[in-house]
Each structure stands twice: as C-alpha cells, then as structure tokens.
Amino acid sequence: MPRVTSPRPRRDLRLRTSSFCSDGDCVGVAIDGDEVRVVDTKSSEALQFTPAEWTAFVAGVKAGEFDLPR
C-alpha cells in the first residue's frame, strides 16, 4: 500500500513526466534509492511505493487491468 510523503522528492532526482503533460497538470515519477515516488507536480506530497509495488502496478497497466469499460 502506498504511503503519502512530504515534501516532494529531492530536487536532484530525475522526475519523469508523460509527453502528454501540459500546463503543469502532470504526474511525475522519481526513483529515490529503494523507493519509487509518484507526485502531482502542483502538490507538495508524493505517493511512495516499493519497487515491487511499482513493478506490479506497471504490469497491471500494461495488461489493461485499469482500462475503463467502453
């Protein structure tokens, strides 16, 4: 289960955002040692995941587990 952390990841971390990001309305992901942090670029909080949790989430996204019904 993710934990909410504050403040945002250190400035020296590489925050990756989607190429679809616009007007600062973005979700970013940063690797911080043994943590994966997911941030709303307008917020000061981050969701913190273990690498195993993040890997399982990404696998679920790729498998379509979170797709909305059409």
mmCIF file with all atom_site columns, C-alpha atoms in Angstrom:
data_model
loop_
_atom_site.group_PDB
_atom_site.id
_atom_site.type_symbol
_atom_site.label_atom_id
_atom_site.label_alt_id
_atom_site.label_comp_id
_atom_site.label_asym_id
_atom_site.label_entity_id
_atom_site.label_seq_id
_atom_site.pdbx_PDB_ins_code
_atom_site.Cartn_x
_atom_site.Cartn_y
_atom_site.Cartn_z
_atom_site.occupancy
_atom_site.B_iso_or_equiv
_atom_site.pdbx_formal_charge
_atom_site.auth_seq_id
_atom_site.auth_comp_id
_atom_site.auth_asym_id
_atom_site.auth_atom_id
_atom_site.pdbx_PDB_model_num
ATOM 1  C CA . MET A 1 1  ? 0.000   0.000  0.000   1.00 0.00 ? 1  MET A CA 1
ATOM 2  C CA . PRO A 1 2  ? 1.442   3.414  -0.897  1.00 0.00 ? 2  PRO A CA 1
ATOM 3  C CA . ARG A 1 3  ? 2.468   5.857  1.755   1.00 0.00 ? 3  ARG A CA 1
ATOM 4  C CA . VAL A 1 4  ? 1.986   9.611  1.438   1.00 0.00 ? 4  VAL A CA 1
ATOM 5  C CA . THR A 1 5  ? 5.181   11.532 1.907   1.00 0.00 ? 5  THR A CA 1
ATOM 6  C CA . SER A 1 6  ? 6.019   15.178 2.084   1.00 0.00 ? 6  SER A CA 1
ATOM 7  C CA . PRO A 1 7  ? 7.895   17.117 0.834   1.00 0.00 ? 7  PRO A CA 1
ATOM 8  C CA . ARG A 1 8  ? 8.324   16.260 -2.827  1.00 0.00 ? 8  ARG A CA 1
ATOM 9  C CA . PRO A 1 9  ? 11.334  14.248 -3.937  1.00 0.00 ? 9  PRO A CA 1
ATOM 10 C CA . ARG A 1 10 ? 14.714  15.924 -3.695  1.00 0.00 ? 10 ARG A CA 1
ATOM 11 C CA . ARG A 1 11 ? 15.467  18.355 -6.477  1.00 0.00 ? 11 ARG A CA 1
ATOM 12 C CA . ASP A 1 12 ? 18.424  16.259 -7.636  1.00 0.00 ? 12 ASP A CA 1
ATOM 13 C CA . LEU A 1 13 ? 16.130  13.352 -8.560  1.00 0.00 ? 13 LEU A CA 1
ATOM 14 C CA . ARG A 1 14 ? 15.099  12.961 -12.176 1.00 0.00 ? 14 ARG A CA 1
ATOM 15 C CA . LEU A 1 15 ? 11.338  13.422 -12.245 1.00 0.00 ? 15 LEU A CA 1
ATOM 16 C CA . ARG A 1 16 ? 9.882   11.731 -15.328 1.00 0.00 ? 16 ARG A CA 1
ATOM 17 C CA . THR A 1 17 ? 6.618   13.042 -16.739 1.00 0.00 ? 17 THR A CA 1
ATOM 18 C CA . SER A 1 18 ? 4.424   11.996 -19.637 1.00 0.00 ? 18 SER A CA 1
ATOM 19 C CA . SER A 1 19 ? 4.882   13.537 -23.062 1.00 0.00 ? 19 SER A CA 1
ATOM 20 C CA . PHE A 1 20 ? 1.146   14.322 -22.813 1.00 0.00 ? 20 PHE A CA 1
ATOM 21 C CA . CYS A 1 21 ? 1.777   16.597 -19.815 1.00 0.00 ? 21 CYS A CA 1
ATOM 22 C CA . SER A 1 22 ? 0.678   20.192 -20.374 1.00 0.00 ? 22 SER A CA 1
ATOM 23 C CA . ASP A 1 23 ? 0.073   23.368 -18.393 1.00 0.00 ? 23 ASP A CA 1
ATOM 24 C CA . GLY A 1 24 ? 1.798   21.900 -15.337 1.00 0.00 ? 24 GLY A CA 1
ATOM 25 C CA . ASP A 1 25 ? -1.039  19.385 -14.835 1.00 0.00 ? 25 ASP A CA 1
ATOM 26 C CA . CYS A 1 26 ? 1.305   16.444 -14.586 1.00 0.00 ? 26 CYS A CA 1
ATOM 27 C CA . VAL A 1 27 ? 2.075   13.286 -12.713 1.00 0.00 ? 27 VAL A CA 1
ATOM 28 C CA . GLY A 1 28 ? 5.746   12.586 -12.251 1.00 0.00 ? 28 GLY A CA 1
ATOM 29 C CA . VAL A 1 29 ? 7.688   9.512  -11.165 1.00 0.00 ? 29 VAL A CA 1
ATOM 30 C CA . ALA A 1 30 ? 11.097  9.561  -9.496  1.00 0.00 ? 30 ALA A CA 1
ATOM 31 C CA . ILE A 1 31 ? 13.334  6.751  -8.270  1.00 0.00 ? 31 ILE A CA 1
ATOM 32 C CA . ASP A 1 32 ? 14.772  7.606  -4.841  1.00 0.00 ? 32 ASP A CA 1
ATOM 33 C CA . GLY A 1 33 ? 17.041  4.788  -3.708  1.00 0.00 ? 33 GLY A CA 1
ATOM 34 C CA . ASP A 1 34 ? 14.767  1.907  -2.756  1.00 0.00 ? 34 ASP A CA 1
ATOM 35 C CA . GLU A 1 35 ? 11.596  3.987  -3.190  1.00 0.00 ? 35 GLU A CA 1
ATOM 36 C CA . VAL A 1 36 ? 9.507   4.990  -6.173  1.00 0.00 ? 36 VAL A CA 1
ATOM 37 C CA . ARG A 1 37 ? 7.773   8.334  -5.675  1.00 0.00 ? 37 ARG A CA 1
ATOM 38 C CA . VAL A 1 38 ? 4.757   9.445  -7.682  1.00 0.00 ? 38 VAL A CA 1
ATOM 39 C CA . VAL A 1 39 ? 3.989   13.153 -7.468  1.00 0.00 ? 39 VAL A CA 1
ATOM 40 C CA . ASP A 1 40 ? 1.419   15.624 -8.672  1.00 0.00 ? 40 ASP A CA 1
ATOM 41 C CA . THR A 1 41 ? 3.734   18.327 -9.977  1.00 0.00 ? 41 THR A CA 1
ATOM 42 C CA . LYS A 1 42 ? 1.495   21.013 -8.426  1.00 0.00 ? 42 LYS A CA 1
ATOM 43 C CA . SER A 1 43 ? 1.455   19.403 -4.971  1.00 0.00 ? 43 SER A CA 1
ATOM 44 C CA . SER A 1 44 ? 3.979   19.073 -2.175  1.00 0.00 ? 44 SER A CA 1
ATOM 45 C CA . GLU A 1 45 ? 3.042   15.458 -1.440  1.00 0.00 ? 45 GLU A CA 1
ATOM 46 C CA . ALA A 1 46 ? 4.146   12.229 -3.072  1.00 0.00 ? 46 ALA A CA 1
ATOM 47 C CA . LEU A 1 47 ? 2.931   8.653  -3.025  1.00 0.00 ? 47 LEU A CA 1
ATOM 48 C CA . GLN A 1 48 ? 5.769   6.333  -2.090  1.00 0.00 ? 48 GLN A CA 1
ATOM 49 C CA . PHE A 1 49 ? 5.952   2.744  -3.359  1.00 0.00 ? 49 PHE A CA 1
ATOM 50 C CA . THR A 1 50 ? 8.429   -0.088 -3.066  1.00 0.00 ? 50 THR A CA 1
ATOM 51 C CA . PRO A 1 51 ? 9.997   -1.215 -6.350  1.00 0.00 ? 51 PRO A CA 1
ATOM 52 C CA . ALA A 1 52 ? 7.931   -4.442 -6.173  1.00 0.00 ? 52 ALA A CA 1
ATOM 53 C CA . GLU A 1 53 ? 4.687   -2.478 -5.741  1.00 0.00 ? 53 GLU A CA 1
ATOM 54 C CA . TRP A 1 54 ? 5.576   -0.202 -8.653  1.00 0.00 ? 54 TRP A CA 1
ATOM 55 C CA . THR A 1 55 ? 6.516   -3.139 -10.888 1.00 0.00 ? 55 THR A CA 1
ATOM 56 C CA . ALA A 1 56 ? 3.181   -4.838 -10.126 1.00 0.00 ? 56 ALA A CA 1
ATOM 57 C CA . PHE A 1 57 ? 1.292   -1.608 -10.901 1.00 0.00 ? 57 PHE A CA 1
ATOM 58 C CA . VAL A 1 58 ? 3.084   -1.088 -14.228 1.00 0.00 ? 58 VAL A CA 1
ATOM 59 C CA . ALA A 1 59 ? 2.444   -4.726 -15.187 1.00 0.00 ? 59 ALA A CA 1
ATOM 60 C CA . GLY A 1 60 ? -1.263  -4.213 -14.418 1.00 0.00 ? 60 GLY A CA 1
ATOM 61 C CA . VAL A 1 61 ? -1.384  -1.087 -16.581 1.00 0.00 ? 61 VAL A CA 1
ATOM 62 C CA . LYS A 1 62 ? 0.264   -2.909 -19.476 1.00 0.00 ? 62 LYS A CA 1
ATOM 63 C CA . ALA A 1 63 ? -2.173  -5.826 -19.080 1.00 0.00 ? 63 ALA A CA 1
ATOM 64 C CA . GLY A 1 64 ? -5.170  -3.474 -19.254 1.00 0.00 ? 64 GLY A CA 1
ATOM 65 C CA . GLU A 1 65 ? -6.307  -4.144 -15.681 1.00 0.00 ? 65 GLU A CA 1
ATOM 66 C CA . PHE A 1 66 ? -7.188  -0.479 -15.164 1.00 0.00 ? 66 PHE A CA 1
ATOM 67 C CA . ASP A 1 67 ? -8.796  0.241  -18.544 1.00 0.00 ? 67 ASP A CA 1
ATOM 68 C CA . LEU A 1 68 ? -12.220 1.851  -18.369 1.00 0.00 ? 68 LEU A CA 1
ATOM 69 C CA . PRO A 1 69 ? -15.129 -0.052 -19.920 1.00 0.00 ? 69 PRO A CA 1
ATOM 70 C CA . ARG A 1 70 ? -16.003 1.082  -23.426 1.00 0.00 ? 70 ARG A CA 1
#
